[in-house]
Amino acid sequence: MKILITYSSQTGNTQKIAKSIHSAIPEADILSVSEIINLDYDLIFIGGWIDRATFDETTLTLAKQIFDKNVAYFFTLGAYPDSDHAKDCINNIKNLLKENNNHVIGGYFCQGAIAPKLIAWFSTLTSDHKMAPSEERIKRWEDAKSHPNKEDLKKSKEFALSILNKLNQNK
Ligand SMILES: Cc1cc2nc3c(=O)[nH]c(=O)nc-3n(C[C@H](O)[C@H](O)[C@H](O)COP(=O)(O)O)c2cc1C
């Protein structure tokens, strides 16, 4: 079975997850989205960072080009994994992949540290702006700083193996 792990990552969080998945499935090809030559795979792990409640633009463009495949998705986000925002991200990504008749086997996501540049920009916003620093947001940015952590990486490996199991059961 030919397996691809592909990802887009600006600051390294999603790349860490991609590498961790690869460590669980070393026979898979691991390529950043820009390195992909073809999509001739039996299973594609597609991963991106979250931008406005869906995959970042690079991953989004790739996702729209995947048809009739077995796929599993992964992402990192600044929001808490148990938030409504994370649920929206899951739905948006699942629906996107399903639209092209892909078989979505499962997904994994965890929090990822927010780029310091972005936090610096948030800090310039006046308090009436919806992204302006608040006590709740500052805490969330602090909490995100340590992710992906050891536990996230361990869970992403378990996720990778569970996808292979599910696929084998469906055969
Ligand atoms: C331009 C921009 C937009 C973002 N939008 C969101 C968002 O809508 N929701 C969210 O939870 N996180 C958002 N984030 C946070 C990132 O998704 C998160 O920090 C992610 O782990 C970055 O992954 P990377 O290191 O692989 O680039 C945004 C980050 C950037 C830079």
PDB file of C-alpha atoms and ligand atoms in Angstrom:
ATOM      1  CA  MET A   1       0.000   0.000   0.000  1.00  0.00           C
ATOM      2  CA  LYS A   2       1.373   3.407  -1.004  1.00  0.00           C
ATOM      3  CA  ILE A   3       0.932   6.018   1.712  1.00  0.00           C
ATOM      4  CA  LEU A   4       1.558   9.750   1.569  1.00  0.00           C
ATOM      5  CA  ILE A   5       1.886  12.067   4.547  1.00  0.00           C
ATOM      6  CA  THR A   6       1.681  15.635   3.349  1.00  0.00           C
ATOM      7  CA  TYR A   7       1.525  18.859   5.274  1.00  0.00           C
ATOM      8  CA  SER A   8       1.866  22.610   5.265  1.00  0.00           C
ATOM      9  CA  SER A   9       3.454  24.364   8.223  1.00  0.00           C
ATOM     10  CA  GLN A  10       4.489  27.978   8.718  1.00  0.00           C
ATOM     11  CA  THR A  11       6.112  27.754  12.101  1.00  0.00           C
ATOM     12  CA  GLY A  12       6.753  24.024  12.499  1.00  0.00           C
ATOM     13  CA  ASN A  13       3.840  22.791  14.643  1.00  0.00           C
ATOM     14  CA  THR A  14       2.063  20.848  11.912  1.00  0.00           C
ATOM     15  CA  GLN A  15       5.375  19.578  10.591  1.00  0.00           C
ATOM     16  CA  LYS A  16       6.065  18.070  14.042  1.00  0.00           C
ATOM     17  CA  ILE A  17       2.785  16.147  13.827  1.00  0.00           C
ATOM     18  CA  ALA A  18       3.559  15.046  10.260  1.00  0.00           C
ATOM     19  CA  LYS A  19       6.964  13.737  11.358  1.00  0.00           C
ATOM     20  CA  SER A  20       5.453  11.974  14.320  1.00  0.00           C
ATOM     21  CA  ILE A  21       2.884  10.250  12.087  1.00  0.00           C
ATOM     22  CA  HIS A  22       5.768   9.281   9.817  1.00  0.00           C
ATOM     23  CA  SER A  23       7.658   7.761  12.723  1.00  0.00           C
ATOM     24  CA  ALA A  24       4.663   5.441  13.238  1.00  0.00           C
ATOM     25  CA  ILE A  25       4.460   4.629   9.504  1.00  0.00           C
ATOM     26  CA  PRO A  26       8.049   4.866   8.269  1.00  0.00           C
ATOM     27  CA  GLU A  27       7.231   3.200   4.948  1.00  0.00           C
ATOM     28  CA  ALA A  28       5.096   6.224   3.969  1.00  0.00           C
ATOM     29  CA  ASP A  29       6.381   9.095   1.844  1.00  0.00           C
ATOM     30  CA  ILE A  30       6.472  12.379   3.741  1.00  0.00           C
ATOM     31  CA  LEU A  31       6.348  15.516   1.610  1.00  0.00           C
ATOM     32  CA  SER A  32       5.393  19.102   2.222  1.00  0.00           C
ATOM     33  CA  VAL A  33       2.477  20.137   0.000  1.00  0.00           C
ATOM     34  CA  SER A  34       4.848  22.034  -2.324  1.00  0.00           C
ATOM     35  CA  GLU A  35       6.995  18.915  -2.838  1.00  0.00           C
ATOM     36  CA  ILE A  36       4.175  16.700  -4.098  1.00  0.00           C
ATOM     37  CA  ILE A  37       4.641  15.397  -7.633  1.00  0.00           C
ATOM     38  CA  ASN A  38       1.570  13.195  -7.944  1.00  0.00           C
ATOM     39  CA  LEU A  39      -1.272  11.826  -5.841  1.00  0.00           C
ATOM     40  CA  ASP A  40      -0.842   8.230  -6.869  1.00  0.00           C
ATOM     41  CA  TYR A  41      -1.347   6.842  -3.333  1.00  0.00           C
ATOM     42  CA  ASP A  42      -3.748   4.396  -1.664  1.00  0.00           C
ATOM     43  CA  LEU A  43      -3.927   6.490   1.503  1.00  0.00           C
ATOM     44  CA  ILE A  44      -3.198  10.173   2.025  1.00  0.00           C
ATOM     45  CA  PHE A  45      -2.633  11.841   5.383  1.00  0.00           C
ATOM     46  CA  ILE A  46      -3.222  15.540   4.739  1.00  0.00           C
ATOM     47  CA  GLY A  47      -2.292  18.090   7.377  1.00  0.00           C
ATOM     48  CA  GLY A  48      -2.364  21.836   7.710  1.00  0.00           C
ATOM     49  CA  TRP A  49      -2.504  24.671  10.203  1.00  0.00           C
ATOM     50  CA  ILE A  50      -5.807  26.363  10.864  1.00  0.00           C
ATOM     51  CA  ASP A  51      -6.550  29.706   9.307  1.00  0.00           C
ATOM     52  CA  ARG A  52     -10.063  31.106   9.744  1.00  0.00           C
ATOM     53  CA  ALA A  53     -11.547  27.799  10.882  1.00  0.00           C
ATOM     54  CA  THR A  54     -10.275  25.641   8.029  1.00  0.00           C
ATOM     55  CA  PHE A  55      -7.033  24.429   6.448  1.00  0.00           C
ATOM     56  CA  ASP A  56      -4.512  27.122   5.537  1.00  0.00           C
ATOM     57  CA  GLU A  57      -4.639  28.154   1.877  1.00  0.00           C
ATOM     58  CA  THR A  58      -1.839  25.838   0.684  1.00  0.00           C
ATOM     59  CA  THR A  59      -3.441  22.747   2.205  1.00  0.00           C
ATOM     60  CA  LEU A  60      -6.893  23.883   1.131  1.00  0.00           C
ATOM     61  CA  THR A  61      -5.748  24.095  -2.499  1.00  0.00           C
ATOM     62  CA  LEU A  62      -4.324  20.591  -2.315  1.00  0.00           C
ATOM     63  CA  ALA A  63      -7.409  19.175  -0.570  1.00  0.00           C
ATOM     64  CA  LYS A  64      -9.569  20.407  -3.437  1.00  0.00           C
ATOM     65  CA  GLN A  65      -7.445  18.356  -5.850  1.00  0.00           C
ATOM     66  CA  ILE A  66      -7.861  15.035  -4.034  1.00  0.00           C
ATOM     67  CA  PHE A  67     -10.647  12.854  -5.406  1.00  0.00           C
ATOM     68  CA  ASP A  68     -11.876   9.315  -4.636  1.00  0.00           C
ATOM     69  CA  LYS A  69      -9.095   8.535  -2.122  1.00  0.00           C
ATOM     70  CA  ASN A  70      -8.745   7.111   1.336  1.00  0.00           C
ATOM     71  CA  VAL A  71      -7.800  10.147   3.393  1.00  0.00           C
ATOM     72  CA  ALA A  72      -7.031  11.035   6.993  1.00  0.00           C
ATOM     73  CA  TYR A  73      -6.617  14.651   8.070  1.00  0.00           C
ATOM     74  CA  PHE A  74      -4.615  16.328  10.794  1.00  0.00           C
ATOM     75  CA  PHE A  75      -4.208  19.925  11.887  1.00  0.00           C
ATOM     76  CA  THR A  76      -2.874  22.184  14.587  1.00  0.00           C
ATOM     77  CA  LEU A  77      -4.764  25.230  15.810  1.00  0.00           C
ATOM     78  CA  GLY A  78      -4.421  28.048  18.290  1.00  0.00           C
ATOM     79  CA  ALA A  79      -7.828  27.424  19.866  1.00  0.00           C
ATOM     80  CA  TYR A  80      -8.471  24.779  22.507  1.00  0.00           C
ATOM     81  CA  PRO A  81      -9.125  21.306  21.077  1.00  0.00           C
ATOM     82  CA  ASP A  82     -12.423  21.044  22.979  1.00  0.00           C
ATOM     83  CA  SER A  83     -13.738  24.394  21.724  1.00  0.00           C
ATOM     84  CA  ASP A  84     -16.657  24.992  19.355  1.00  0.00           C
ATOM     85  CA  HIS A  85     -14.101  26.530  17.013  1.00  0.00           C
ATOM     86  CA  ALA A  86     -12.219  23.215  16.823  1.00  0.00           C
ATOM     87  CA  LYS A  87     -15.522  21.466  16.031  1.00  0.00           C
ATOM     88  CA  ASP A  88     -16.128  23.951  13.211  1.00  0.00           C
ATOM     89  CA  CYS A  89     -12.639  23.225  11.856  1.00  0.00           C
ATOM     90  CA  ILE A  90     -13.313  19.465  11.892  1.00  0.00           C
ATOM     91  CA  ASN A  91     -16.631  19.894  10.093  1.00  0.00           C
ATOM     92  CA  ASN A  92     -15.214  22.259   7.497  1.00  0.00           C
ATOM     93  CA  ILE A  93     -12.284  19.967   6.715  1.00  0.00           C
ATOM     94  CA  LYS A  94     -14.344  16.763   6.694  1.00  0.00           C
ATOM     95  CA  ASN A  95     -16.959  18.301   4.403  1.00  0.00           C
ATOM     96  CA  LEU A  96     -14.289  19.632   2.087  1.00  0.00           C
ATOM     97  CA  LEU A  97     -12.718  16.199   1.717  1.00  0.00           C
ATOM     98  CA  LYS A  98     -16.065  14.425   1.399  1.00  0.00           C
ATOM     99  CA  GLU A  99     -17.227  16.769  -1.357  1.00  0.00           C
ATOM    100  CA  ASN A 100     -14.713  15.106  -3.677  1.00  0.00           C
ATOM    101  CA  ASN A 101     -15.958  11.626  -2.874  1.00  0.00           C
ATOM    102  CA  ASN A 102     -13.007  10.797  -0.636  1.00  0.00           C
ATOM    103  CA  HIS A 103     -13.316   8.196   2.100  1.00  0.00           C
ATOM    104  CA  VAL A 104     -12.439  10.137   5.265  1.00  0.00           C
ATOM    105  CA  ILE A 105     -11.119   7.535   7.695  1.00  0.00           C
ATOM    106  CA  GLY A 106     -10.379   9.810  10.624  1.00  0.00           C
ATOM    107  CA  GLY A 107      -8.611  12.875  11.889  1.00  0.00           C
ATOM    108  CA  TYR A 108      -6.246  14.170  14.541  1.00  0.00           C
ATOM    109  CA  PHE A 109      -5.666  17.676  15.839  1.00  0.00           C
ATOM    110  CA  CYS A 110      -4.001  19.454  18.721  1.00  0.00           C
ATOM    111  CA  GLN A 111      -3.161  22.946  19.809  1.00  0.00           C
ATOM    112  CA  GLY A 112      -0.103  24.605  18.295  1.00  0.00           C
ATOM    113  CA  ALA A 113       1.893  27.566  19.541  1.00  0.00           C
ATOM    114  CA  ILE A 114       0.805  30.838  17.961  1.00  0.00           C
ATOM    115  CA  ALA A 115       3.499  32.689  16.029  1.00  0.00           C
ATOM    116  CA  PRO A 116       5.033  35.410  18.248  1.00  0.00           C
ATOM    117  CA  LYS A 117       4.633  37.856  15.343  1.00  0.00           C
ATOM    118  CA  LEU A 118       0.889  37.272  15.345  1.00  0.00           C
ATOM    119  CA  ILE A 119       0.670  37.781  19.099  1.00  0.00           C
ATOM    120  CA  ALA A 120       2.670  40.982  18.722  1.00  0.00           C
ATOM    121  CA  TRP A 121       0.167  42.150  16.108  1.00  0.00           C
ATOM    122  CA  PHE A 122      -2.822  41.241  18.320  1.00  0.00           C
ATOM    123  CA  SER A 123      -1.234  43.334  21.039  1.00  0.00           C
ATOM    124  CA  THR A 124      -1.389  46.442  18.835  1.00  0.00           C
ATOM    125  CA  LEU A 125      -5.186  46.163  18.499  1.00  0.00           C
ATOM    126  CA  THR A 126      -7.502  48.447  20.409  1.00  0.00           C
ATOM    127  CA  SER A 127      -9.835  46.856  22.937  1.00  0.00           C
ATOM    128  CA  ASP A 128     -12.901  47.219  20.669  1.00  0.00           C
ATOM    129  CA  HIS A 129     -11.291  44.858  18.083  1.00  0.00           C
ATOM    130  CA  LYS A 130     -12.589  41.281  18.240  1.00  0.00           C
ATOM    131  CA  MET A 131      -9.026  39.871  18.262  1.00  0.00           C
ATOM    132  CA  ALA A 132      -7.673  42.285  20.896  1.00  0.00           C
ATOM    133  CA  PRO A 133      -5.918  40.711  23.886  1.00  0.00           C
ATOM    134  CA  SER A 134      -8.280  39.764  26.694  1.00  0.00           C
ATOM    135  CA  GLU A 135      -7.570  37.771  29.839  1.00  0.00           C
ATOM    136  CA  GLU A 136      -9.076  34.666  28.221  1.00  0.00           C
ATOM    137  CA  ARG A 137      -7.086  35.081  24.982  1.00  0.00           C
ATOM    138  CA  ILE A 138      -3.790  35.770  26.708  1.00  0.00           C
ATOM    139  CA  LYS A 139      -4.245  32.585  28.743  1.00  0.00           C
ATOM    140  CA  ARG A 140      -5.043  30.596  25.587  1.00  0.00           C
ATOM    141  CA  TRP A 141      -1.929  31.916  23.809  1.00  0.00           C
ATOM    142  CA  GLU A 142       0.134  30.964  26.864  1.00  0.00           C
ATOM    143  CA  ASP A 143      -1.431  27.486  26.971  1.00  0.00           C
ATOM    144  CA  ALA A 144      -0.807  26.999  23.246  1.00  0.00           C
ATOM    145  CA  LYS A 145       2.913  27.803  23.661  1.00  0.00           C
ATOM    146  CA  SER A 146       3.864  24.322  24.827  1.00  0.00           C
ATOM    147  CA  HIS A 147       2.075  22.484  21.976  1.00  0.00           C
ATOM    148  CA  PRO A 148       2.477  20.164  20.244  1.00  0.00           C
ATOM    149  CA  ASN A 149       3.905  18.515  23.364  1.00  0.00           C
ATOM    150  CA  LYS A 150       5.046  14.939  24.064  1.00  0.00           C
ATOM    151  CA  GLU A 151       1.507  13.740  24.700  1.00  0.00           C
ATOM    152  CA  ASP A 152       0.228  15.291  21.443  1.00  0.00           C
ATOM    153  CA  LEU A 153       2.986  13.518  19.517  1.00  0.00           C
ATOM    154  CA  LYS A 154       2.221  10.212  21.220  1.00  0.00           C
ATOM    155  CA  LYS A 155      -1.481  10.566  20.376  1.00  0.00           C
ATOM    156  CA  SER A 156      -0.683  11.417  16.765  1.00  0.00           C
ATOM    157  CA  LYS A 157       1.261   8.155  16.450  1.00  0.00           C
ATOM    158  CA  GLU A 158      -1.672   6.225  17.899  1.00  0.00           C
ATOM    159  CA  PHE A 159      -3.938   8.011  15.440  1.00  0.00           C
ATOM    160  CA  ALA A 160      -1.698   6.984  12.511  1.00  0.00           C
ATOM    161  CA  LEU A 161      -1.796   3.326  13.520  1.00  0.00           C
ATOM    162  CA  SER A 162      -5.552   3.426  14.128  1.00  0.00           C
ATOM    163  CA  ILE A 163      -6.067   4.706  10.580  1.00  0.00           C
ATOM    164  CA  LEU A 164      -4.103   1.774   9.180  1.00  0.00           C
ATOM    165  CA  ASN A 165      -6.144  -0.637  11.328  1.00  0.00           C
ATOM    166  CA  LYS A 166      -9.445   0.851  10.183  1.00  0.00           C
ATOM    167  CA  LEU A 167      -8.392   0.673   6.567  1.00  0.00           C
ATOM    168  CA  ASN A 168      -7.350  -2.966   6.920  1.00  0.00           C
ATOM    169  CA  GLN A 169     -10.657  -3.835   8.609  1.00  0.00           C
ATOM    170  CA  ASN A 170     -12.582  -2.291   5.705  1.00  0.00           C
ATOM    171  CA  LYS A 171     -10.782  -4.423   3.128  1.00  0.00           C
TER     172      LYS A 171
HETATM  173  C1  LIG B   1      -2.701  34.016   9.762  1.00  0.00           C
HETATM  174  C2  LIG B   1      -3.068  33.046  10.855  1.00  0.00           C
HETATM  175  C3  LIG B   1      -4.396  32.730  11.054  1.00  0.00           C
HETATM  176  C4  LIG B   1      -4.748  31.826  12.063  1.00  0.00           C
HETATM  177  N1  LIG B   1      -6.061  31.524  12.233  1.00  0.00           N
HETATM  178  C5  LIG B   1      -6.429  30.658  13.211  1.00  0.00           C
HETATM  179  C6  LIG B   1      -7.794  30.315  13.404  1.00  0.00           C
HETATM  180  O1  LIG B   1      -8.694  30.740  12.692  1.00  0.00           O
HETATM  181  N2  LIG B   1      -8.085  29.481  14.430  1.00  0.00           N
HETATM  182  C7  LIG B   1      -7.146  28.937  15.244  1.00  0.00           C
HETATM  183  O2  LIG B   1      -7.499  28.167  16.140  1.00  0.00           O
HETATM  184  N3  LIG B   1      -5.825  29.212  15.060  1.00  0.00           N
HETATM  185  C8  LIG B   1      -5.447  30.063  14.062  1.00  0.00           C
HETATM  186  N4  LIG B   1      -4.121  30.331  13.878  1.00  0.00           N
HETATM  187  C9  LIG B   1      -3.112  29.658  14.712  1.00  0.00           C
HETATM  188  C10 LIG B   1      -2.410  28.516  13.970  1.00  0.00           C
HETATM  189  O3  LIG B   1      -3.317  27.685  13.272  1.00  0.00           O
HETATM  190  C11 LIG B   1      -1.607  27.628  14.936  1.00  0.00           C
HETATM  191  O4  LIG B   1      -0.704  28.401  15.694  1.00  0.00           O
HETATM  192  C12 LIG B   1      -0.875  26.504  14.222  1.00  0.00           C
HETATM  193  O5  LIG B   1      -0.387  25.590  15.172  1.00  0.00           O
HETATM  194  C13 LIG B   1       0.294  26.978  13.361  1.00  0.00           C
HETATM  195  O6  LIG B   1       0.861  25.833  12.748  1.00  0.00           O
HETATM  196  P1  LIG B   1       2.279  25.785  12.038  1.00  0.00           P
HETATM  197  O7  LIG B   1       3.348  25.979  13.092  1.00  0.00           O
HETATM  198  O8  LIG B   1       2.344  24.445  11.425  1.00  0.00           O
HETATM  199  O9  LIG B   1       2.316  26.886  11.017  1.00  0.00           O
HETATM  200  C14 LIG B   1      -3.748  31.238  12.877  1.00  0.00           C
HETATM  201  C15 LIG B   1      -2.408  31.554  12.656  1.00  0.00           C
HETATM  202  C16 LIG B   1      -2.058  32.437  11.659  1.00  0.00           C
HETATM  203  C17 LIG B   1      -0.603  32.769  11.427  1.00  0.00           C
END
